[in-house]
mmCIF file of C-alpha atoms and ligand atoms in Angstrom:
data_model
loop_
_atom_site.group_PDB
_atom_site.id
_atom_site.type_symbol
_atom_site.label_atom_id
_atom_site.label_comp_id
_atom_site.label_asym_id
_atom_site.label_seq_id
_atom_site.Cartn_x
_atom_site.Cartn_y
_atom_site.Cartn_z
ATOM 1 C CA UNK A 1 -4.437 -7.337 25.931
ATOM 2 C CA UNK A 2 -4.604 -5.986 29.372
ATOM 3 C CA UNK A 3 -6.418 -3.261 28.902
ATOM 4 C CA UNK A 4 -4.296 -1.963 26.398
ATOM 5 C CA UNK A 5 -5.996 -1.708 23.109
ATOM 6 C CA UNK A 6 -4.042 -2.315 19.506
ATOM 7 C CA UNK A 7 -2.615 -0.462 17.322
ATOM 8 C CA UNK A 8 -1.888 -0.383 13.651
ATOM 9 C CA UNK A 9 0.093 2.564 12.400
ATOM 10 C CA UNK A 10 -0.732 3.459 8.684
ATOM 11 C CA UNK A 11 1.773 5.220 5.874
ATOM 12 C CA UNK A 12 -0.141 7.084 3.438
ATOM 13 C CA UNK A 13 -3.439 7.571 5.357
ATOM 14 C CA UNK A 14 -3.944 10.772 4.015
ATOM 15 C CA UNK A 15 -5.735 9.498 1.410
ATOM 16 C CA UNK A 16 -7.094 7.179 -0.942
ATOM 17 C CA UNK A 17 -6.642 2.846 0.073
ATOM 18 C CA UNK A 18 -4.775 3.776 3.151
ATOM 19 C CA UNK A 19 -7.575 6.344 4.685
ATOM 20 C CA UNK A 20 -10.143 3.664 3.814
ATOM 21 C CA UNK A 21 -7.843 0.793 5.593
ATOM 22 C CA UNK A 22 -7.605 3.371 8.594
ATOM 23 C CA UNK A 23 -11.425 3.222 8.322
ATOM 24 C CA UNK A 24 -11.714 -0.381 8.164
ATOM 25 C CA UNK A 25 -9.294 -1.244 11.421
ATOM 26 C CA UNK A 26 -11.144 1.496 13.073
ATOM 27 C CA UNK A 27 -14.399 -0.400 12.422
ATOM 28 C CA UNK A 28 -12.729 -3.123 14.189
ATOM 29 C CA UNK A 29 -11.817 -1.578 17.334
ATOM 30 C CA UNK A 30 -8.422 -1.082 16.750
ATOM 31 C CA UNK A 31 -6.525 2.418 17.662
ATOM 32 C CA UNK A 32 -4.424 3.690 14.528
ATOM 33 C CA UNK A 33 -1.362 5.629 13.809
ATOM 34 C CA UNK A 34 -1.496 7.843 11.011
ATOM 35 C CA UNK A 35 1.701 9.213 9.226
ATOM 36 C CA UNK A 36 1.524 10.732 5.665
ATOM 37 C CA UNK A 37 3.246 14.479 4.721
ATOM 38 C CA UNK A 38 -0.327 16.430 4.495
ATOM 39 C CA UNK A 39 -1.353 16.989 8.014
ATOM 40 C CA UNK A 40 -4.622 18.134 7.325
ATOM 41 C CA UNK A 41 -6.207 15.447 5.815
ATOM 42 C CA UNK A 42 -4.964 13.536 8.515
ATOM 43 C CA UNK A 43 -6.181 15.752 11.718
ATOM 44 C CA UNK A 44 -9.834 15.230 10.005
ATOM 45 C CA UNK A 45 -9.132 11.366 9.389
ATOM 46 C CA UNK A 46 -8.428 11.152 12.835
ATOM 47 C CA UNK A 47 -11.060 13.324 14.430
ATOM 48 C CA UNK A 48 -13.296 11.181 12.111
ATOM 49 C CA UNK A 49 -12.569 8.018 13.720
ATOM 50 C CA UNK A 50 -12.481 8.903 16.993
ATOM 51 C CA UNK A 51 -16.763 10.146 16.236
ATOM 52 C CA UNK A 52 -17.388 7.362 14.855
ATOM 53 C CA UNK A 53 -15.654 4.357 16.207
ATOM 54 C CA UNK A 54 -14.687 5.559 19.577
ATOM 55 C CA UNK A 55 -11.142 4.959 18.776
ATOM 56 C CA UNK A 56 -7.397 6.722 19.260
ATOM 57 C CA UNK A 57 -5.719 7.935 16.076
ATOM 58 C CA UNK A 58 -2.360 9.824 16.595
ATOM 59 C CA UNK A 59 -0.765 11.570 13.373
ATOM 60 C CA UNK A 60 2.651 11.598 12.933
ATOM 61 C CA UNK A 61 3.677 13.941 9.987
ATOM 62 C CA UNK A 62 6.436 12.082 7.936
ATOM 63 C CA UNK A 63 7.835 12.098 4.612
ATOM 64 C CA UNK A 64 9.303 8.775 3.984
ATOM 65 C CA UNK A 65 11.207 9.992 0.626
ATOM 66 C CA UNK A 66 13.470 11.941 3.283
ATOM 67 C CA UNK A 67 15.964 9.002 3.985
ATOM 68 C CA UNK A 68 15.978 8.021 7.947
ATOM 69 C CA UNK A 69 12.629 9.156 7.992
ATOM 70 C CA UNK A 70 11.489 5.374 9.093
ATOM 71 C CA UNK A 71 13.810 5.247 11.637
ATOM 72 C CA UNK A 72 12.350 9.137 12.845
ATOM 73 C CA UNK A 73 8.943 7.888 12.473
ATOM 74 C CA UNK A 74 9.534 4.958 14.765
ATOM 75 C CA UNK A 75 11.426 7.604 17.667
ATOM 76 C CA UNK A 76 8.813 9.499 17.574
ATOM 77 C CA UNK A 77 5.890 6.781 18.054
ATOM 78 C CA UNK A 78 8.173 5.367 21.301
ATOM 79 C CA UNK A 79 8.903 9.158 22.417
ATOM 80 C CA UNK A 80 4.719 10.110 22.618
ATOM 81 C CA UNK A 81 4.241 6.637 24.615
ATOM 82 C CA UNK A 82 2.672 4.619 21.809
ATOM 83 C CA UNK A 83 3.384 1.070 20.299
ATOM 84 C CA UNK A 84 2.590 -0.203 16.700
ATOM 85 C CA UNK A 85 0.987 -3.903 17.296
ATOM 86 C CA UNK A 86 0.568 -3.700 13.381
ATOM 87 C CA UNK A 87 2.253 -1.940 10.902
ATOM 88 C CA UNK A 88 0.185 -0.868 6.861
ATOM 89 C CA UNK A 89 2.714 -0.142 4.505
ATOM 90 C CA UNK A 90 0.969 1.297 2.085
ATOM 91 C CA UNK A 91 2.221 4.781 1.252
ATOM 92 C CA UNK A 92 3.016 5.200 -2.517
ATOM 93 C CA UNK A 93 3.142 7.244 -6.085
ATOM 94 C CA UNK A 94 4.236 6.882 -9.398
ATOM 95 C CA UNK A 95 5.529 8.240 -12.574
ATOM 96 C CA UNK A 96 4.131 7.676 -16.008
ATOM 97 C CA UNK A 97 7.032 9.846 -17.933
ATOM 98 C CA UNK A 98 9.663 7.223 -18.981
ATOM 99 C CA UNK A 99 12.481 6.150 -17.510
ATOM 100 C CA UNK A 100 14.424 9.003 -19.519
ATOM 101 C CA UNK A 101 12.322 11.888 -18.831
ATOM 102 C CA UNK A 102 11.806 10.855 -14.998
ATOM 103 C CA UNK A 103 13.911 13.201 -12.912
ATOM 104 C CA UNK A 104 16.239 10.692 -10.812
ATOM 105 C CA UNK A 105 14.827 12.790 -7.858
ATOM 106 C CA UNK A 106 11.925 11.275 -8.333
ATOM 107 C CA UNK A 107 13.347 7.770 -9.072
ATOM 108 C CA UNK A 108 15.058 7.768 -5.506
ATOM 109 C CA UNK A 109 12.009 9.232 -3.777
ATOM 110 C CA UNK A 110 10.084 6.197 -5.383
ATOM 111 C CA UNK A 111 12.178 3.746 -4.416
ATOM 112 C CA UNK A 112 12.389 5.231 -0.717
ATOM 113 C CA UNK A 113 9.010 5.536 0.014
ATOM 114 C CA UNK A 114 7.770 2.104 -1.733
ATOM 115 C CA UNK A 115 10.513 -0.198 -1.354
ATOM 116 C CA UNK A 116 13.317 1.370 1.602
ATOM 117 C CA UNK A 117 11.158 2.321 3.946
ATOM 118 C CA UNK A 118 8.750 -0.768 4.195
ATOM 119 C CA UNK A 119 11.730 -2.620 4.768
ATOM 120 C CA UNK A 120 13.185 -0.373 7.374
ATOM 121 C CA UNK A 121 9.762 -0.134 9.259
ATOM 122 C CA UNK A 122 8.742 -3.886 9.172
ATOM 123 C CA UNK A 123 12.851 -4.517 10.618
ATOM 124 C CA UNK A 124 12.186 -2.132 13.370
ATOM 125 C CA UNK A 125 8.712 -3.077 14.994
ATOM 126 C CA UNK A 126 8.628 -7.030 13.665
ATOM 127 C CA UNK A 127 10.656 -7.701 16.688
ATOM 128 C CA UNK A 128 8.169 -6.085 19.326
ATOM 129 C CA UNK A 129 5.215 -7.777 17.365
ATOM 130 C CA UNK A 130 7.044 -10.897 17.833
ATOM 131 C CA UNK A 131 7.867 -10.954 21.439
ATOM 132 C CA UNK A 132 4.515 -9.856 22.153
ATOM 133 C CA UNK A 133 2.949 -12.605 19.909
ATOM 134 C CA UNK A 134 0.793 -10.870 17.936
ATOM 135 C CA UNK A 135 1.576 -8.850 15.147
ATOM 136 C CA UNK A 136 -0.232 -7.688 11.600
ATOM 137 C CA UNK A 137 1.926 -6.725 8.246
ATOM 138 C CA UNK A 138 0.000 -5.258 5.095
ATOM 139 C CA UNK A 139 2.036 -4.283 2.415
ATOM 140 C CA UNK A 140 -0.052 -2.503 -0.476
ATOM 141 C CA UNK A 141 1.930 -4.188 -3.040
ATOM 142 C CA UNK A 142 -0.372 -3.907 -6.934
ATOM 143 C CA UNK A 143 -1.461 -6.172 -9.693
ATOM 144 C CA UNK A 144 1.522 -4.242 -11.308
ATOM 145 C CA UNK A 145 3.770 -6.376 -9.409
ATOM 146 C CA UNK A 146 2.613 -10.134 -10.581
ATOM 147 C CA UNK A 147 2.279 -8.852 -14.535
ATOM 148 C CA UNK A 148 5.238 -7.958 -16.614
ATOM 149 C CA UNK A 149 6.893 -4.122 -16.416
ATOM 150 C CA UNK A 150 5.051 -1.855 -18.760
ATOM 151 C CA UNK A 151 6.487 1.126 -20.102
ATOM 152 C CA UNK A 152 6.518 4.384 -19.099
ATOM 153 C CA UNK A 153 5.841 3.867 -15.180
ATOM 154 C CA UNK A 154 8.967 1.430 -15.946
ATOM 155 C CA UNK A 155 10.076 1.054 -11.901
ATOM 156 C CA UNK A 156 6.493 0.902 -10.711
ATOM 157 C CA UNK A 157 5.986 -2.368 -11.361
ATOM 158 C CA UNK A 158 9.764 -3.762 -10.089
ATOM 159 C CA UNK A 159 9.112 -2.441 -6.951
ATOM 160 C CA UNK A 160 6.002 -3.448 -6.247
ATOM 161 C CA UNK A 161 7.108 -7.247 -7.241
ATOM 162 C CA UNK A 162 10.131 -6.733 -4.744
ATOM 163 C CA UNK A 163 7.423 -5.725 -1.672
ATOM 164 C CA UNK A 164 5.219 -8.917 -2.833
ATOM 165 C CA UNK A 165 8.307 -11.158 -2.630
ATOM 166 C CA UNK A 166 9.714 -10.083 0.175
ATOM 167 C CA UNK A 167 6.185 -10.105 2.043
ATOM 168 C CA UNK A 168 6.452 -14.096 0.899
ATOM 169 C CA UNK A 169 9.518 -13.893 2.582
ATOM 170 C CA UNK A 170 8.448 -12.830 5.775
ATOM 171 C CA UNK A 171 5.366 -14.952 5.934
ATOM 172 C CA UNK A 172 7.534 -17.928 5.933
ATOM 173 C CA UNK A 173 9.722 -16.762 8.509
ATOM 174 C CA UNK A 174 7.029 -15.026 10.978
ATOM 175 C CA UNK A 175 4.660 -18.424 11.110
ATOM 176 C CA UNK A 176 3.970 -19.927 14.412
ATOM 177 C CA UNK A 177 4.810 -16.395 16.069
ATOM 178 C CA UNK A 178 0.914 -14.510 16.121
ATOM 179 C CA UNK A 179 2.635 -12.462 13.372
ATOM 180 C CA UNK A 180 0.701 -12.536 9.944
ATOM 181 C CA UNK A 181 2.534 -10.939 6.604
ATOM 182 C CA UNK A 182 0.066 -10.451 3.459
ATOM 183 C CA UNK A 183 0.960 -8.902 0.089
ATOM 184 C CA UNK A 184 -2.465 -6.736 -1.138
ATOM 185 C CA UNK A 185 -2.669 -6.369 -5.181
ATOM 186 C CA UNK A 186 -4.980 -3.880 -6.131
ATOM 187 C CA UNK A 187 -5.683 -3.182 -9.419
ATOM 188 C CA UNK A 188 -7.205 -0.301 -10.958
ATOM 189 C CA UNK A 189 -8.712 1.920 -7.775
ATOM 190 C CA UNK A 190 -10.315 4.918 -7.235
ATOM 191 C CA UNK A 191 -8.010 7.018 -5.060
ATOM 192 C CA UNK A 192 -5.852 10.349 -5.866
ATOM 193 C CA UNK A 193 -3.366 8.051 -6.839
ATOM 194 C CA UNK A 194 -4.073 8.823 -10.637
ATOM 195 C CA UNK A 195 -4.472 12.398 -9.933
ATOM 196 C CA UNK A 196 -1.135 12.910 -8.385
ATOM 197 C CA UNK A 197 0.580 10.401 -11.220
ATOM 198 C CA UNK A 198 -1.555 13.075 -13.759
ATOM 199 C CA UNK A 199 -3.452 10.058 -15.787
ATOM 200 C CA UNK A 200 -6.689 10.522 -14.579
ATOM 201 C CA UNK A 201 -8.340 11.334 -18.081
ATOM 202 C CA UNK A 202 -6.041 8.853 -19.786
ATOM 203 C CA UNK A 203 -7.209 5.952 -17.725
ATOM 204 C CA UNK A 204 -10.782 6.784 -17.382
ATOM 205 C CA UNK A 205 -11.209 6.644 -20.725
ATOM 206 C CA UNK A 206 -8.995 3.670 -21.550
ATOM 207 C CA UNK A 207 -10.355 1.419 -18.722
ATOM 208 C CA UNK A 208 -14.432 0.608 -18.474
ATOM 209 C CA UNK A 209 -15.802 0.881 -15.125
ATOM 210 C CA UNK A 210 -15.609 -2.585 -14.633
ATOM 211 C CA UNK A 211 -12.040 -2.813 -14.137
ATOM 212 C CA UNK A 212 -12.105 -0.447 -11.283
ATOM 213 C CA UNK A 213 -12.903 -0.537 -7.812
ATOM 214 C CA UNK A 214 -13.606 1.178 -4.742
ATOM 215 C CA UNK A 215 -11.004 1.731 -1.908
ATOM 216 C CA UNK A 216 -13.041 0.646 0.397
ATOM 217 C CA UNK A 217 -13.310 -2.563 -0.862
ATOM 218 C CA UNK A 218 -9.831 -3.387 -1.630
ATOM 219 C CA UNK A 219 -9.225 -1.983 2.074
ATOM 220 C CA UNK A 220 -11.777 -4.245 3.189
ATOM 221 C CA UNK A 221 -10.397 -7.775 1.345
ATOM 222 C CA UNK A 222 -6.613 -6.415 2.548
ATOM 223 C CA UNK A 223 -7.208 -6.462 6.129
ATOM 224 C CA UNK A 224 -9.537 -9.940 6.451
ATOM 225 C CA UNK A 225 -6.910 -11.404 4.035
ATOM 226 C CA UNK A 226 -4.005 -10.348 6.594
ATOM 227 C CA UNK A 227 -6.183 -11.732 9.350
ATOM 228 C CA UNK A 228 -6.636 -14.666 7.843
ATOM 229 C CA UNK A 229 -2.586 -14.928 7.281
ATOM 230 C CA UNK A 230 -2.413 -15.101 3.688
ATOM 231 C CA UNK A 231 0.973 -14.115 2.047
ATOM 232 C CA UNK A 232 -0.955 -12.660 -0.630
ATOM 233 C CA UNK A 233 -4.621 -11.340 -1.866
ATOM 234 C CA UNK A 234 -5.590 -9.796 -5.270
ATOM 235 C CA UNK A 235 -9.251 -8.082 -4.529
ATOM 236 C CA UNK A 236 -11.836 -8.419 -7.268
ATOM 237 C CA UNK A 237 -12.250 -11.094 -9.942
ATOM 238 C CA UNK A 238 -10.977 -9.068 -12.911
ATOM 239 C CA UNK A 239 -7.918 -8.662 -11.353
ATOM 240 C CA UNK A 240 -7.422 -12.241 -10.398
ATOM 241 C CA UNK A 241 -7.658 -13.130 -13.774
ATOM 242 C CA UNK A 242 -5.437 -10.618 -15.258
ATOM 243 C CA UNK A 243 -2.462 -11.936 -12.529
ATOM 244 C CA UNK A 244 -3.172 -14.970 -13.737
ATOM 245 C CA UNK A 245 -2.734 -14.494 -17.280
ATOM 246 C CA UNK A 246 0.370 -12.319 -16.347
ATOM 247 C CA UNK A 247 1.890 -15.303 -15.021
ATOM 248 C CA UNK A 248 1.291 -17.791 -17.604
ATOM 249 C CA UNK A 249 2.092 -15.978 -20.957
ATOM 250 C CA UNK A 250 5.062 -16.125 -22.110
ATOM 251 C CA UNK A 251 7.287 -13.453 -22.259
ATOM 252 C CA UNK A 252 6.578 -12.048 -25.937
ATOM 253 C CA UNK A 253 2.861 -12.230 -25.705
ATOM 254 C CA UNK A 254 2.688 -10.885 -22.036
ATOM 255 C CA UNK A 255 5.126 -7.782 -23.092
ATOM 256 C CA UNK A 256 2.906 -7.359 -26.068
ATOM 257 C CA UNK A 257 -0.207 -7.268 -23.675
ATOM 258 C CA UNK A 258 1.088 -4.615 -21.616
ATOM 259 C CA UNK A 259 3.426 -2.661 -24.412
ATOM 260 C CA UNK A 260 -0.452 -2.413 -25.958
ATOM 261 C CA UNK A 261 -1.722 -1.157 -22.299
ATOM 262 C CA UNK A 262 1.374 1.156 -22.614
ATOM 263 C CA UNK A 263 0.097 3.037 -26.034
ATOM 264 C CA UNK A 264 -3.527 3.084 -25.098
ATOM 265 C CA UNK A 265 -2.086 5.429 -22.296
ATOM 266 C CA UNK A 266 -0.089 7.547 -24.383
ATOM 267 C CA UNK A 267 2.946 6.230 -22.408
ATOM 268 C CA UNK A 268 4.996 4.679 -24.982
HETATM 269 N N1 LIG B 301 -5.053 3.531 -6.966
HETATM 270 C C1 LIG B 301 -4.681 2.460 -7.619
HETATM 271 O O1 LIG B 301 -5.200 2.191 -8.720
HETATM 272 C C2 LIG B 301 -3.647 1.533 -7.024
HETATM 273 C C3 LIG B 301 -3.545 0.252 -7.566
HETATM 274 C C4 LIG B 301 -2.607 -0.628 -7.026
HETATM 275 C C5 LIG B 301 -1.816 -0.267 -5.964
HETATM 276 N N2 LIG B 301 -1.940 1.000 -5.453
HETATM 277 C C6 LIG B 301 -1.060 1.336 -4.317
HETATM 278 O O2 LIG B 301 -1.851 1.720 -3.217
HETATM 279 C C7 LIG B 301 -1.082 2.537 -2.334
HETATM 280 C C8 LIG B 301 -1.909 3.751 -1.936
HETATM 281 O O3 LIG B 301 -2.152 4.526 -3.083
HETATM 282 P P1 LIG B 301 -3.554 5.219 -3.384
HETATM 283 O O4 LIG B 301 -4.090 4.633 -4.621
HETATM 284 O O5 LIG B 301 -4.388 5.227 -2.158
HETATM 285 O O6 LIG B 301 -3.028 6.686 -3.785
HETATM 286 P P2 LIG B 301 -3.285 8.137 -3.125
HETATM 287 O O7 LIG B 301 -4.758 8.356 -2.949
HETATM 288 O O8 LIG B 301 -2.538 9.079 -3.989
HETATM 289 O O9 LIG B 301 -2.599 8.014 -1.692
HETATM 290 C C9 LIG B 301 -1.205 7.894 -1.581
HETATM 291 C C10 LIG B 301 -0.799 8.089 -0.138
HETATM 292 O O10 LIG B 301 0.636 7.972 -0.047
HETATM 293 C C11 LIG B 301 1.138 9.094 0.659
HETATM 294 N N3 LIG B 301 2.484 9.453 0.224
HETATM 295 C C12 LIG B 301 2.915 9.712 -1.037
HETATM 296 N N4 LIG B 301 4.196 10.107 -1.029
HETATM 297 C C13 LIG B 301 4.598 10.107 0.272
HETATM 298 C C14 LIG B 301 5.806 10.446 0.933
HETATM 299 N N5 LIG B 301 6.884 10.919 0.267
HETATM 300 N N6 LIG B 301 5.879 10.318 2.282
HETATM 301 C C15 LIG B 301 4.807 9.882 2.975
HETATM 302 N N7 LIG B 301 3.625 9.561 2.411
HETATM 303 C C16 LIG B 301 3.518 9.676 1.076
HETATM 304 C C17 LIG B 301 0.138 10.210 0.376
HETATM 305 O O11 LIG B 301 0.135 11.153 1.446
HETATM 306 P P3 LIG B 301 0.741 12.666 1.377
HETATM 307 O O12 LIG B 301 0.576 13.139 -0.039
HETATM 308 O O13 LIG B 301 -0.095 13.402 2.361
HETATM 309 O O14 LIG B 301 2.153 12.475 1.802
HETATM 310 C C18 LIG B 301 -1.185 9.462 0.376
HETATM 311 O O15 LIG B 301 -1.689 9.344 1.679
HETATM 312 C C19 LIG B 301 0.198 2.892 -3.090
HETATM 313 O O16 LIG B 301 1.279 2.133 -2.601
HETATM 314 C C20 LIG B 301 -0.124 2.507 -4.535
HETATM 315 O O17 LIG B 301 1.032 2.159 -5.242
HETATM 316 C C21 LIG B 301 -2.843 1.892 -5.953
#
C-alpha cells in the first residue's frame, strides 16, 4: 500500500448499520469517508474513530436525493486529495403510507438515494479500484429484497431486489480483479430506520425480540462477508430462513405471508 492507508467511504454513516460499519472498518485499520445530510452526527462519528482506532475519517455532507449529488460527492473526495479504495452503499429510508398516499417526492427521493445513486457511485470509483487491484463494494440491500413486495412500503422491497441483483451482476464481472461485490440482507434491525419510517411502536409490538438484531452485528457479518467475496450474505438465522421460504412459496401463499405481515402493521 505504500504507505498509503485505505479507504472506504460510507453513505448514510450518520446513523444506524452504516455508523456501526464505519465502526467496524475502523476496527480494522482502515481510514473512512463519511457522507450523510446531518453533519453533526457525523463530526462526532468521526472524532470517535479517530480516539479510538487511530484512524482518518473525513465527512462529506451530501444529500444523495438531490440528483448529481453522486457525481458532487465524488468531486469533492478528488478535490480534498482523498481516494475511495472501497465504497458502502448503504444510505436508505422508507415509506409505509401506500403507494397512493406516498407523495411522488418522496417516491423519486427513494429511488435516488437507494437505487440511482449506488449505481452512479459504484460506475465512478469501480474503475480506480480496479486499476489499483483492490477494491471493496457493500451494498446494504434487505431481506425485503429476496421475499415478495408487501404492501404499503410497496417500492421498498423492488428496489432493494434491483441493488441485490445488480450486486450479482457486478460480482461476476469484477472477479479476478482484487475487487469484491457483496449484497448485505438485513432483516429486522435496530437503527433509526423505523423511527424516521414512523413504525417504531407498530413493529415492536408485532415482531418478538428474536427477530431483531443489533447493527453491530449485521455490520460485522457485512464486511467479513465482502472480504470473503461473497455476492451475497443474510446475517442471523431467522432471517436466512425467512429468504428461504420467500423463495420457495409460491406466489399465492408467499403474497398471503406478507399481505398478513402487511395488516399486522396497520399498512394495508
Ligand atoms: N433497520 C432495518 O431494520 C433495516 C433492515 C434491512 C435493511 N436496512 C437498510 O439499511 C440501510 C441503513 O438503514 P438504517 O437501518 O441504518 O437506518 P437509519 O438509522 O435511519 O440510517 C439511515 C442513514 O441513511 C442516511 N440517509 C437517509 N436519507 C439520505 C439522503 N437523502 N441523503 C444522504 N443520506 C441519507 C441517513 O443520514 P441523514 O439522515 O443524516 O442524511 C442515515 O445515516 C438502509 O439502506 C436500509 O434500507 C435496514
Amino acid at each position: 500500500m505504500g504507505g498509503h492507508r485505505r479507504a472506504i467511504l460510507i453513505t448514510g454513516a450518520s446513523a444506524g448499520i452504516g455508523a456501526a460499519l464505519a465502526r467496524e472498518c475502523a476496527g480494522r485499520g482502515y481510514d473512512l469517508i463519511l457522507t450523510a445530510r446531518r453533519e453533526g452526527p457525523l463530526q462526532a462519528l468521526a472524532q470517535e474513530l479517530a480516539r479510538q482506532h487511530g484512524v482518518t475519517a473525513d465527512i462529506v455532507v451530501a444529500d444523495l436525493a438531490e440528483p448529481g449529488a453522486p457525481v458532487a460527492l465524488v468531486e469533492a473526495i478528488a478535490v480534498r486529495g482523498l481516494r475511495a479504495d472501497g465504497l458502502i452503499n448503504n444510505a436508505g429510508f422508507s415509506r409505509t403510507t401506500g403507494f397512493l398516499a406516498t407523495d411522488p417526492a418522496d417516491h423519486a427521493s427513494m429511488i435516488r438515494v437507494m437505487l440511482t445513486a449506488p449505481v452512479e457511485l459504484s460506475r465512478l470509483l469501480l474503475p480506480g479500484m480496479i486499476e489499483r487491484g483492490w477494491g471493496r463494494v457493500l451494498n446494504v440491500a434487505s431481506l425485503a429484497g429476496q421475499m415478495p413486495a408487501t404492501g404499503g412500503d410497496t417500492l421498498y422491497g423492488p428496489i432493494k431486489s434491483f441493488l441485490i441483483k445488480a450486486s450479482q451482476g457486478l460480482w461476476l464481472e469484477t472477479q479476478g480483479t482484487g475487487v469484491h461485490v457483496t449484497a448485505l440482507c438485513p432483516g429486522y434491525t435496530y437503527t433509526e430506520f423505523h423511527d424516521v419510517n414512523g413504525s417504531r411502536e407498530q413493529v415492536s409490538s408485532a415482531y418478538p425480540k428474536w427477530m431483531w438484531m443489533d447493527a453491530d452485528r449485521v455490520a460485522r457479518i457485512g464486511w467479513e462477508a465482502v472480504e470473503a467475496n461473497r455476492p451475497r450474505v443474510t446475517p442471523g438465522v431467522a432471517n436466512n430462513v425467512l429468504a428461504a421460504l420467500g423463495g420457495l412459496l409460491p406466489d399465492a401463499l408467499a403474497l398471503k405471508m406478507v399481505g398478513g405481515h402487511a395488516k399486522r402493521l396497520d399498512r394495508l
